[in-house]
Coordinates of C-alpha atoms in Angstrom, one line a residue:
Chain Q
M1 CA 84.2 72.5 142.2
S2 CA 80.8 73.6 140.9
L3 CA 80.8 76.3 138.2
E4 CA 78.2 79.0 137.8
K5 CA 77.9 80.6 134.5
V6 CA 77.8 84.4 134.7
S7 CA 77.5 85.4 131.1
E8 CA 77.7 84.0 127.5
N9 CA 78.1 86.0 124.3
K10 CA 78.5 84.6 120.8
C11 CA 81.7 86.0 119.3
F12 CA 83.4 85.1 116.1
A13 CA 81.2 82.1 115.7
G14 CA 82.4 80.8 119.1
R15 CA 81.4 81.6 122.7
Q16 CA 82.8 84.1 125.1
L17 CA 81.9 82.7 128.5
R18 CA 82.3 83.9 132.1
Y19 CA 82.1 81.7 135.2
S20 CA 82.4 82.0 139.0
H21 CA 83.6 79.1 141.2
Q22 CA 84.8 78.5 144.8
S23 CA 88.5 78.2 144.7
A24 CA 90.0 75.8 147.4
V25 CA 93.5 77.0 146.8
L26 CA 92.6 80.7 147.1
N27 CA 89.9 80.1 149.8
C28 CA 87.4 82.5 148.1
S29 CA 85.0 82.8 145.2
M30 CA 86.7 83.6 141.8
N31 CA 85.6 84.6 138.3
F32 CA 87.3 83.5 135.1
S33 CA 86.5 84.0 131.5
I34 CA 86.9 81.4 128.7
Y35 CA 86.6 81.8 124.9
L36 CA 85.7 78.6 123.1
P37 CA 86.0 78.6 119.3
A38 CA 83.3 77.0 117.2
E39 CA 85.4 73.8 116.8
A40 CA 85.0 73.1 120.5
G41 CA 81.4 72.1 119.7
S42 CA 82.7 69.0 118.0
H43 CA 86.1 68.2 119.5
K44 CA 88.7 69.1 122.1
V45 CA 90.8 72.2 121.3
P46 CA 94.1 73.4 122.6
V47 CA 94.1 76.0 125.4
L48 CA 95.9 79.2 126.0
Y49 CA 96.1 80.8 129.4
W50 CA 96.2 84.6 129.6
L51 CA 97.5 86.4 132.8
S52 CA 96.6 90.0 133.2
G53 CA 98.5 92.9 134.8
L54 CA 98.1 95.1 137.8
T55 CA 94.5 96.3 138.6
C56 CA 92.9 94.0 136.0
T57 CA 90.2 91.5 136.5
D58 CA 89.4 88.6 134.0
E59 CA 87.4 91.1 131.9
N60 CA 90.0 93.6 130.6
F61 CA 91.6 91.2 128.2
V62 CA 88.2 89.8 127.1
T63 CA 86.8 93.3 126.1
K64 CA 90.0 95.0 124.9
A65 CA 92.5 92.6 123.5
G66 CA 90.7 91.6 120.3
A67 CA 92.0 88.1 120.8
Q68 CA 88.8 86.1 120.0
Q69 CA 89.3 86.7 116.3
F70 CA 92.6 84.9 116.3
A71 CA 91.5 82.2 118.8
A72 CA 88.7 81.5 116.3
Q73 CA 91.0 81.5 113.4
H74 CA 93.4 79.0 115.0
G75 CA 90.8 77.0 116.9
V76 CA 92.2 77.5 120.4
A77 CA 90.5 78.3 123.6
I78 CA 91.6 81.2 125.8
V79 CA 91.2 81.2 129.6
A80 CA 91.5 84.5 131.4
P81 CA 91.6 84.3 135.2
D82 CA 91.5 87.2 137.7
T83 CA 94.7 88.7 139.0
S84 CA 94.3 88.0 142.8
P85 CA 92.0 86.4 145.3
R86 CA 88.8 88.5 145.8
G87 CA 86.1 89.2 148.3
E88 CA 85.5 90.9 151.6
G89 CA 87.5 88.4 153.6
V90 CA 90.7 88.9 151.5
P91 CA 93.2 91.4 152.9
D92 CA 94.3 94.3 150.7
D93 CA 97.2 96.7 150.8
A94 CA 97.0 99.0 153.8
D95 CA 96.7 102.0 151.5
A96 CA 94.7 100.1 148.9
A97 CA 97.6 100.8 146.5
Y98 CA 97.2 99.5 143.0
D99 CA 100.5 97.5 143.0
F100 CA 99.9 95.2 146.0
G101 CA 97.0 93.1 147.4
L102 CA 93.8 93.0 145.5
G103 CA 94.4 93.0 141.7
A104 CA 98.1 92.4 142.3
G105 CA 98.6 88.7 143.3
F106 CA 101.9 88.6 141.3
Y107 CA 101.3 84.8 140.6
V108 CA 103.1 83.7 143.7
D109 CA 102.2 81.5 146.7
A110 CA 102.4 83.8 149.7
T111 CA 104.0 82.4 152.8
Q112 CA 103.6 85.5 155.0
A113 CA 100.6 86.4 157.2
P114 CA 98.1 87.8 156.5
W115 CA 98.6 87.1 152.8
S116 CA 99.2 83.3 153.1
Q117 CA 95.5 82.6 153.8
H118 CA 94.4 83.5 150.2
Y119 CA 97.2 84.7 148.0
H120 CA 98.2 81.5 146.2
M121 CA 97.9 82.6 142.6
Y122 CA 100.8 80.4 141.5
S123 CA 99.1 77.2 142.5
Y124 CA 95.8 78.5 141.3
I125 CA 97.1 79.2 137.8
C126 CA 99.2 76.1 137.3
Q127 CA 97.2 73.5 139.2
E128 CA 93.6 74.2 140.4
L129 CA 92.4 76.3 137.4
P130 CA 93.7 73.9 134.7
E131 CA 92.2 70.9 136.5
L132 CA 88.9 72.8 136.6
I133 CA 89.1 73.8 132.9
N134 CA 90.1 70.3 131.7
A135 CA 87.3 68.7 133.7
N136 CA 84.5 71.0 132.5
F137 CA 85.3 72.2 129.0
P138 CA 86.2 70.6 125.7
V139 CA 89.9 71.5 125.9
D140 CA 92.9 69.2 125.5
G141 CA 95.0 70.0 128.6
Q142 CA 98.0 68.3 127.1
R143 CA 98.2 71.1 124.6
S144 CA 98.4 74.2 126.8
S145 CA 100.4 77.4 126.5
I146 CA 100.5 80.6 128.5
F147 CA 100.9 84.3 127.9
G148 CA 100.4 87.6 129.7
H149 CA 101.0 91.3 130.2
S150 CA 103.2 93.2 132.6
M151 CA 102.7 91.5 136.0
G152 CA 101.0 88.8 134.0
G153 CA 103.9 88.6 131.6
H154 CA 106.1 87.9 134.7
G155 CA 103.5 85.3 135.8
A156 CA 103.5 83.6 132.4
L157 CA 107.2 83.5 132.1
T158 CA 107.9 82.3 135.6
I159 CA 105.1 79.7 135.6
A160 CA 106.1 78.4 132.2
L161 CA 109.8 78.2 133.0
K162 CA 109.1 76.2 136.2
N163 CA 106.6 73.9 134.5
T164 CA 108.1 73.2 131.1
D165 CA 106.2 69.9 131.0
K166 CA 102.9 71.6 131.2
Y167 CA 103.2 74.4 128.6
Q168 CA 104.1 74.1 124.9
S169 CA 105.1 77.8 124.6
V170 CA 105.2 81.1 126.4
S171 CA 104.8 84.7 125.4
A172 CA 104.5 88.1 127.1
F173 CA 103.7 91.7 126.4
A174 CA 105.9 94.1 128.4
P175 CA 106.6 91.6 131.2
I176 CA 108.3 92.5 134.5
A177 CA 111.5 90.8 133.4
S178 CA 113.0 90.5 136.9
A179 CA 110.6 90.8 139.8
M180 CA 113.6 90.9 142.2
Q181 CA 115.1 93.9 140.5
C182 CA 112.2 96.4 140.3
P183 CA 110.0 98.4 142.8
W184 CA 106.8 96.6 142.0
G185 CA 108.4 93.2 142.5
E186 CA 110.4 94.1 145.6
K187 CA 107.2 95.4 147.3
A188 CA 105.2 92.3 146.3
L189 CA 107.8 89.6 147.1
S190 CA 108.9 91.1 150.4
N191 CA 105.3 91.1 151.6
Y192 CA 104.1 87.9 150.1
I193 CA 107.3 85.8 150.5
G194 CA 109.3 87.5 153.2
T195 CA 112.5 89.4 153.2
N196 CA 114.9 86.6 152.4
K197 CA 115.9 87.3 148.8
E198 CA 117.0 83.7 148.2
D199 CA 113.3 82.8 148.3
W200 CA 112.5 85.4 145.7
R201 CA 114.5 83.7 143.0
Q202 CA 111.8 81.1 142.3
Y203 CA 109.6 83.9 141.1
D204 CA 112.0 85.8 138.9
A205 CA 112.0 85.1 135.2
T206 CA 115.7 86.1 134.7
E207 CA 116.7 83.6 137.5
L208 CA 114.6 80.8 136.0
V209 CA 115.8 81.0 132.4
A210 CA 119.0 79.0 133.2
K211 CA 117.1 76.5 135.3
A212 CA 114.4 75.6 132.8
E213 CA 114.3 71.8 132.2
R214 CA 113.3 72.4 128.6
Q215 CA 113.7 75.5 126.4
I216 CA 110.1 76.0 125.4
P217 CA 109.6 78.6 122.7
M218 CA 109.4 82.1 124.1
L219 CA 108.2 85.4 122.4
V220 CA 108.3 88.8 124.1
D221 CA 107.1 92.1 122.8
Q222 CA 108.0 95.4 124.5
G223 CA 107.0 98.9 123.4
T224 CA 109.8 101.5 123.4
A225 CA 107.4 104.3 124.6
D226 CA 106.2 102.3 127.6
N227 CA 106.3 104.5 130.8
F228 CA 107.4 101.5 132.9
L229 CA 110.1 100.3 130.7
V230 CA 113.2 101.6 132.5
E231 CA 112.2 101.4 136.1
Q232 CA 110.0 98.3 136.3
L233 CA 110.1 96.1 133.2
K234 CA 113.8 96.0 132.2
P235 CA 113.6 93.5 129.2
V236 CA 117.4 93.9 128.8
L237 CA 117.8 91.7 131.9
L238 CA 115.7 89.0 130.3
Q239 CA 117.7 89.3 127.1
Q240 CA 121.0 89.0 129.0
A241 CA 119.8 86.0 131.0
C242 CA 118.7 84.2 127.7
D243 CA 122.0 85.1 126.1
A244 CA 123.9 83.7 129.1
A245 CA 121.9 80.5 129.2
G246 CA 121.8 80.0 125.4
Y247 CA 118.0 80.2 125.5
P248 CA 116.7 81.0 122.0
A249 CA 114.0 83.6 123.0
T250 CA 112.6 86.1 120.6
I251 CA 112.5 89.5 122.4
R252 CA 111.3 92.3 120.2
M253 CA 111.4 96.1 120.9
Q254 CA 108.4 97.7 119.2
E255 CA 109.1 101.3 118.3
G256 CA 106.7 103.9 119.7
Y257 CA 104.3 101.5 121.4
D258 CA 103.2 102.0 125.1
H259 CA 101.9 99.8 127.9
S260 CA 98.3 99.8 126.9
Y261 CA 95.9 97.4 125.1
F262 CA 96.4 99.6 122.0
F263 CA 99.9 98.1 122.0
M264 CA 98.8 94.6 122.8
S265 CA 96.0 94.4 120.3
S266 CA 98.5 95.4 117.6
F267 CA 100.5 92.3 118.1
M268 CA 97.9 89.9 119.4
A269 CA 97.7 88.2 116.0
D270 CA 101.4 87.4 116.2
H271 CA 101.2 86.0 119.7
I272 CA 98.3 83.7 119.1
A273 CA 99.8 82.5 115.8
F274 CA 103.0 81.8 117.7
H275 CA 101.3 79.6 120.2
A276 CA 99.1 77.9 117.7
K277 CA 102.2 76.7 115.9
Y278 CA 103.2 74.7 119.0
L279 CA 99.8 73.7 120.1
K280 CA 98.9 71.9 116.9
Chain A
M1 CA 87.7 125.9 117.2
S2 CA 90.9 125.0 119.1
L3 CA 91.6 121.4 119.8
E4 CA 93.2 120.0 122.9
K5 CA 94.9 116.6 122.7
V6 CA 93.8 114.4 125.6
S7 CA 95.7 111.2 124.7
E8 CA 97.7 109.5 122.0
N9 CA 98.5 105.7 121.7
K10 CA 100.3 104.0 118.8
C11 CA 98.0 101.2 117.5
F12 CA 98.5 99.0 114.5
A13 CA 101.3 101.3 113.2
G14 CA 98.9 104.3 113.3
R15 CA 97.8 106.6 116.0
Q16 CA 94.7 106.4 118.3
L17 CA 94.0 110.0 119.4
R18 CA 91.6 111.7 121.7
Y19 CA 90.7 115.4 121.7
S20 CA 88.5 117.9 123.4
H21 CA 87.1 121.0 121.9
Q22 CA 84.5 123.7 122.4
S23 CA 81.4 122.9 120.3
A24 CA 79.5 126.0 119.1
V25 CA 76.6 123.9 117.9
L26 CA 76.3 122.0 121.2
N27 CA 77.3 124.9 123.3
C28 CA 79.6 122.9 125.5
S29 CA 83.0 121.1 125.6
M30 CA 83.1 117.8 123.8
N31 CA 85.5 114.9 123.4
F32 CA 86.0 112.9 120.3
S33 CA 88.4 110.1 119.3
I34 CA 90.1 109.7 115.9
Y35 CA 92.2 106.8 114.6
L36 CA 94.7 107.7 111.9
P37 CA 96.3 104.9 110.0
A38 CA 100.1 105.1 109.2
E39 CA 99.3 106.3 105.6
A40 CA 98.0 109.6 107.1
G41 CA 101.6 110.5 107.8
S42 CA 102.2 111.0 104.1
H43 CA 98.8 111.7 102.4
K44 CA 95.1 112.4 103.1
V45 CA 93.0 109.3 103.9
P46 CA 89.3 108.6 103.6
V47 CA 87.3 109.0 106.8
L48 CA 84.7 106.8 108.5
Y49 CA 82.4 108.3 111.2
W50 CA 81.2 106.0 113.9
L51 CA 78.1 106.8 116.0
S52 CA 77.7 104.9 119.3
G53 CA 74.6 103.8 121.1
L54 CA 72.9 104.7 124.4
T55 CA 75.1 105.3 127.4
C56 CA 78.3 105.3 125.4
T57 CA 81.0 108.0 125.1
D58 CA 83.6 108.2 122.3
E59 CA 85.6 105.6 124.2
N60 CA 83.6 102.4 124.1
F61 CA 84.1 101.9 120.4
V62 CA 87.8 102.7 120.6
T63 CA 88.5 100.2 123.3
K64 CA 86.1 97.4 122.4
A65 CA 85.4 97.2 118.7
G66 CA 88.7 96.1 117.4
A67 CA 88.3 98.4 114.5
Q68 CA 91.8 99.9 114.3
Q69 CA 93.2 96.7 112.8
F70 CA 90.9 97.0 109.8
A71 CA 91.2 100.8 109.5
A72 CA 95.0 100.3 109.3
Q73 CA 94.5 97.5 106.7
H74 CA 92.4 99.6 104.5
G75 CA 94.1 103.0 105.2
V76 CA 91.0 104.8 106.5
A77 CA 90.6 107.1 109.5
I78 CA 87.8 106.5 112.0
V79 CA 86.2 109.4 114.0
A80 CA 84.2 108.4 117.1
P81 CA 82.2 111.3 118.7
D82 CA 80.4 111.3 122.0
T83 CA 76.6 110.5 122.1
S84 CA 75.2 113.7 123.5
P85 CA 76.3 117.1 124.7
R86 CA 78.1 117.0 128.1
G87 CA 78.9 119.1 131.1
E88 CA 77.3 120.5 134.2
G89 CA 75.1 123.0 132.3
V90 CA 73.6 120.4 130.1
P91 CA 70.1 119.2 131.2
D92 CA 69.6 115.4 131.7
D93 CA 66.6 113.2 132.0
A94 CA 64.6 114.0 135.2
D95 CA 65.3 110.4 136.5
A96 CA 68.7 110.2 134.9
A97 CA 67.4 107.3 132.8
Y98 CA 69.8 105.7 130.4
D99 CA 67.6 106.2 127.3
F100 CA 67.2 110.0 127.3
G101 CA 69.3 113.1 128.0
L102 CA 73.1 112.6 128.7
G103 CA 74.4 109.7 126.6
A104 CA 71.2 109.7 124.5
G105 CA 71.3 112.6 122.1
F106 CA 69.6 110.4 119.4
Y107 CA 71.4 112.4 116.7
V108 CA 68.6 115.0 116.3
D109 CA 68.4 118.8 116.6
A110 CA 66.1 119.4 119.6
T111 CA 63.5 122.1 119.2
Q112 CA 61.9 121.9 122.7
A113 CA 63.1 123.6 125.9
P114 CA 65.2 122.9 127.8
W115 CA 66.8 120.5 125.3
S116 CA 67.1 123.0 122.4
Q117 CA 70.0 124.9 124.1
H118 CA 72.5 122.0 123.7
Y119 CA 71.0 118.9 122.1
H120 CA 71.9 119.4 118.4
M121 CA 73.7 116.2 117.7
Y122 CA 72.4 116.1 114.1
S123 CA 74.1 119.3 113.1
Y124 CA 77.2 118.5 115.2
I125 CA 77.7 115.1 113.4
C126 CA 77.0 116.2 109.8
Q127 CA 78.3 119.8 109.9
E128 CA 80.5 121.0 112.8
L129 CA 82.5 117.9 113.5
P130 CA 83.4 117.1 109.8
E131 CA 84.5 120.8 109.3
L132 CA 86.7 120.5 112.4
I133 CA 88.1 117.1 111.3
N134 CA 88.7 118.2 107.7
A135 CA 90.5 121.4 108.9
N136 CA 92.7 119.7 111.4
F137 CA 93.6 116.2 110.3
P138 CA 95.0 114.6 107.1
V139 CA 91.7 113.3 105.9
D140 CA 89.9 113.7 102.6
G141 CA 86.4 114.9 103.6
Q142 CA 85.2 114.2 100.0
R143 CA 85.6 110.5 100.9
S144 CA 83.4 110.1 104.0
S145 CA 81.2 107.3 105.1
I146 CA 79.3 106.6 108.3
F147 CA 78.3 103.7 110.5
G148 CA 77.0 103.1 114.0
H149 CA 75.3 100.8 116.6
S150 CA 71.8 100.8 118.0
M151 CA 70.9 104.5 118.6
G152 CA 74.0 105.2 116.6
G153 CA 72.8 102.9 113.8
H154 CA 69.7 105.0 113.7
G155 CA 71.9 108.1 113.6
A156 CA 74.1 106.7 110.8
L157 CA 71.1 105.7 108.7
T158 CA 69.1 108.9 109.1
I159 CA 72.1 111.2 108.6
A160 CA 73.3 109.3 105.6
L161 CA 69.9 109.1 104.0
K162 CA 69.4 112.9 104.4
N163 CA 72.9 113.8 103.2
T164 CA 73.6 111.4 100.3
D165 CA 76.0 114.0 98.8
K166 CA 78.2 113.8 101.9
Y167 CA 78.6 110.1 102.5
Q168 CA 79.7 107.3 100.1
S169 CA 78.2 104.5 102.1
V170 CA 76.4 103.7 105.3
S171 CA 76.2 100.7 107.6
A172 CA 74.8 99.8 111.0
F173 CA 74.9 97.1 113.7
A174 CA 71.5 96.5 115.3
P175 CA 70.1 99.9 114.4
I176 CA 66.9 101.4 115.7
A177 CA 65.2 100.9 112.4
S178 CA 62.2 103.2 113.0
A179 CA 62.6 105.7 115.8
M180 CA 58.9 106.7 115.5
Q181 CA 57.8 103.1 116.2
C182 CA 59.7 102.1 119.3
P183 CA 59.6 103.2 123.0
W184 CA 63.2 104.5 122.9
G185 CA 62.5 106.7 119.9
E186 CA 59.1 107.8 121.1
K187 CA 60.5 109.0 124.4
A188 CA 63.4 110.8 122.7
L189 CA 61.5 112.4 119.8
S190 CA 58.5 113.6 121.9
N191 CA 60.9 115.4 124.3
Y192 CA 63.5 116.7 121.8
I193 CA 61.2 117.5 118.9
G194 CA 57.7 117.8 120.4
T195 CA 54.5 115.8 120.1
N196 CA 53.7 116.5 116.5
K197 CA 54.6 113.2 114.9
E198 CA 54.9 114.7 111.4
D199 CA 58.1 116.4 112.7
W200 CA 59.5 112.9 113.7
R201 CA 59.6 111.6 110.1
Q202 CA 62.8 113.5 109.4
Y203 CA 64.6 111.3 112.0
D204 CA 63.2 107.9 111.1
A205 CA 65.3 105.7 108.8
T206 CA 62.3 103.8 107.4
E207 CA 60.6 107.1 106.5
L208 CA 63.8 108.4 104.8
V209 CA 64.6 105.4 102.6
A210 CA 62.1 106.4 100.0
K211 CA 63.2 110.0 100.1
A212 CA 66.9 109.5 99.6
E213 CA 68.3 111.5 96.7
R214 CA 70.8 108.8 96.0
Q215 CA 70.7 105.1 96.9
I216 CA 74.1 105.0 98.6
P217 CA 75.3 101.5 99.5
M218 CA 73.8 100.2 102.8
L219 CA 74.8 97.3 105.0
V220 CA 73.0 96.3 108.2
D221 CA 73.8 93.4 110.6
Q222 CA 71.4 92.3 113.3
G223 CA 71.9 89.5 115.8
T224 CA 69.0 87.2 116.3
A225 CA 69.7 86.8 120.1
D226 CA 69.5 90.6 120.7
N227 CA 67.3 91.4 123.7
F228 CA 66.1 94.6 122.0
L229 CA 65.3 93.1 118.6
V230 CA 61.5 92.8 118.9
E231 CA 60.6 95.8 121.0
Q232 CA 63.1 98.5 119.9
L233 CA 65.1 97.6 116.8
K234 CA 62.6 96.1 114.4
P235 CA 64.9 95.5 111.3
V236 CA 61.9 94.1 109.5
L237 CA 60.5 97.6 109.1
L238 CA 63.7 98.8 107.4
Q239 CA 63.7 95.7 105.1
Q240 CA 60.0 96.5 104.2
A241 CA 60.8 100.2 103.5
C242 CA 63.8 99.2 101.3
D243 CA 61.7 96.6 99.5
A244 CA 58.9 99.2 98.9
A245 CA 61.3 101.8 97.7
G246 CA 63.5 99.5 95.6
Y247 CA 66.5 100.4 97.7
P248 CA 69.1 97.6 97.3
A249 CA 70.2 97.4 101.0
T250 CA 71.9 94.3 102.5
I251 CA 70.2 93.5 105.8
R252 CA 71.6 90.4 107.4
M253 CA 70.3 88.5 110.4
Q254 CA 73.2 87.0 112.3
E255 CA 72.2 83.8 114.1
G256 CA 72.8 83.8 117.9
Y257 CA 74.5 87.1 118.2
D258 CA 73.4 89.7 120.8
H259 CA 73.5 93.5 121.2
S260 CA 77.1 93.6 122.6
Y261 CA 80.5 94.5 121.2
F262 CA 81.2 90.8 121.1
F263 CA 78.7 90.8 118.2
M264 CA 80.0 94.0 116.6
S265 CA 83.7 92.9 116.8
S266 CA 82.7 89.7 115.0
F267 CA 81.6 91.6 111.9
M268 CA 83.8 94.7 112.1
A269 CA 86.0 93.5 109.4
D270 CA 83.1 93.1 107.0
H271 CA 81.8 96.6 107.7
I272 CA 85.1 98.4 107.3
A273 CA 85.9 96.5 104.1
F274 CA 82.4 97.4 102.8
H275 CA 83.0 101.1 103.4
A276 CA 86.6 100.9 102.1
K277 CA 85.3 99.6 98.8
Y278 CA 83.3 102.9 98.2
L279 CA 85.9 105.2 99.8
K280 CA 88.7 104.3 97.4

């Protein structure tokens, strides 16, 4: 598991770093970014994992979210992985559509050919990548939380709800609340996992809320002017699932905000402060 | 001077807007971005002009600088124009080099063919664009300041020093301190203005410091790990000019920072707070 540094930039007195490595789980070379606050020079810091949405790489969040400021303020590291396996040998959607294949791993472990050779983003995010991070950087893996946007919000919620021993808190911006009940999720799950919908439940946040072994703190922000709100994201389904399960989530509708980083940056301070509270 | 709205995104309770318009001075269609804080809904707000560096459009600053947060906090608008005239009829560098022609207007009024037909970024920034902004947005043009990066830092300093009645304060990140004394500036000035170096002095910050009619507040930040520091930027020349002229500028060397938006975002709060102090 050798790491190759791609870039390093000083940022808010800490370091914004980018690395490439060979992933055994994904069977390809992957890039990830990590921000280390200044404190990481003297002691281990807690770590936040960020999962991006459709079409993104590890770089969108790093350049657009304005998160380093708050990571520096609270003394937490932020790891931003890519959104799918990458490279010439990795199959893509037949039409190179934006919502499936490259840039659209959906944070699941694919079981169907040809996807099952590479598309294991679930295991990459909750096992291989944290092991790599914990072994190579001054972070305290016992203090980890996870958050994400859209497809990555779905990833953060499902991964956290299935691994409540591994994450102290979870948050999401405009998450796909129920992958089973929207066109993006139906396309991805039927191809990656197969057509038996029983198998899809393990990757659906609304299904997992009631099954969580521990009710870890959850914060969700959703813009009311988001073009994907009604057809794809459906936060009301997550709210209903939390209400039914007695899960004390904070799900906020933010008036007039859309699906962009302009929305996310506006509430980034809140999300990182939320996680920092449980990581300290 | 009709304006066409290209996009609008809610951001930190205000609005990030993008427009296109036909520029008479540049003889082509141009895009610009403007951030309006929430206060602009009820009264006129002060306005900050941002000038970007080589290769940028109006969008780099908007997506990467993290400035909206501080504009919202201080209740100031920020206008971000493009860095050169644009379009099929606009001549470019013969080799399409990054440092001359499109994306590299250098904030001068070209006098040499074929550049003189379109390349009048100086007049665009200090006359046409403010008139357009003042006429169409809830800003108080009497309270204007200007800042920029690299080529745009050179633009901000030279424009402010020549128009001390128009700007309340000026700041720059890693500016080209003396366009006459670096390869980027020599290439641009000789082509846009001609080979008589006497004509270049009007576009050189170090030359203008002593000639400023008013010593408006000036802040400059420069990273010590900036690849362009020694050959192109030369902040020591600006410091010497300020010392010689008794101009009380604050020129700070920032240890370990480079030429990127990771550097700029780290000190964006300082710069906007600096301007806000003089705009209120």
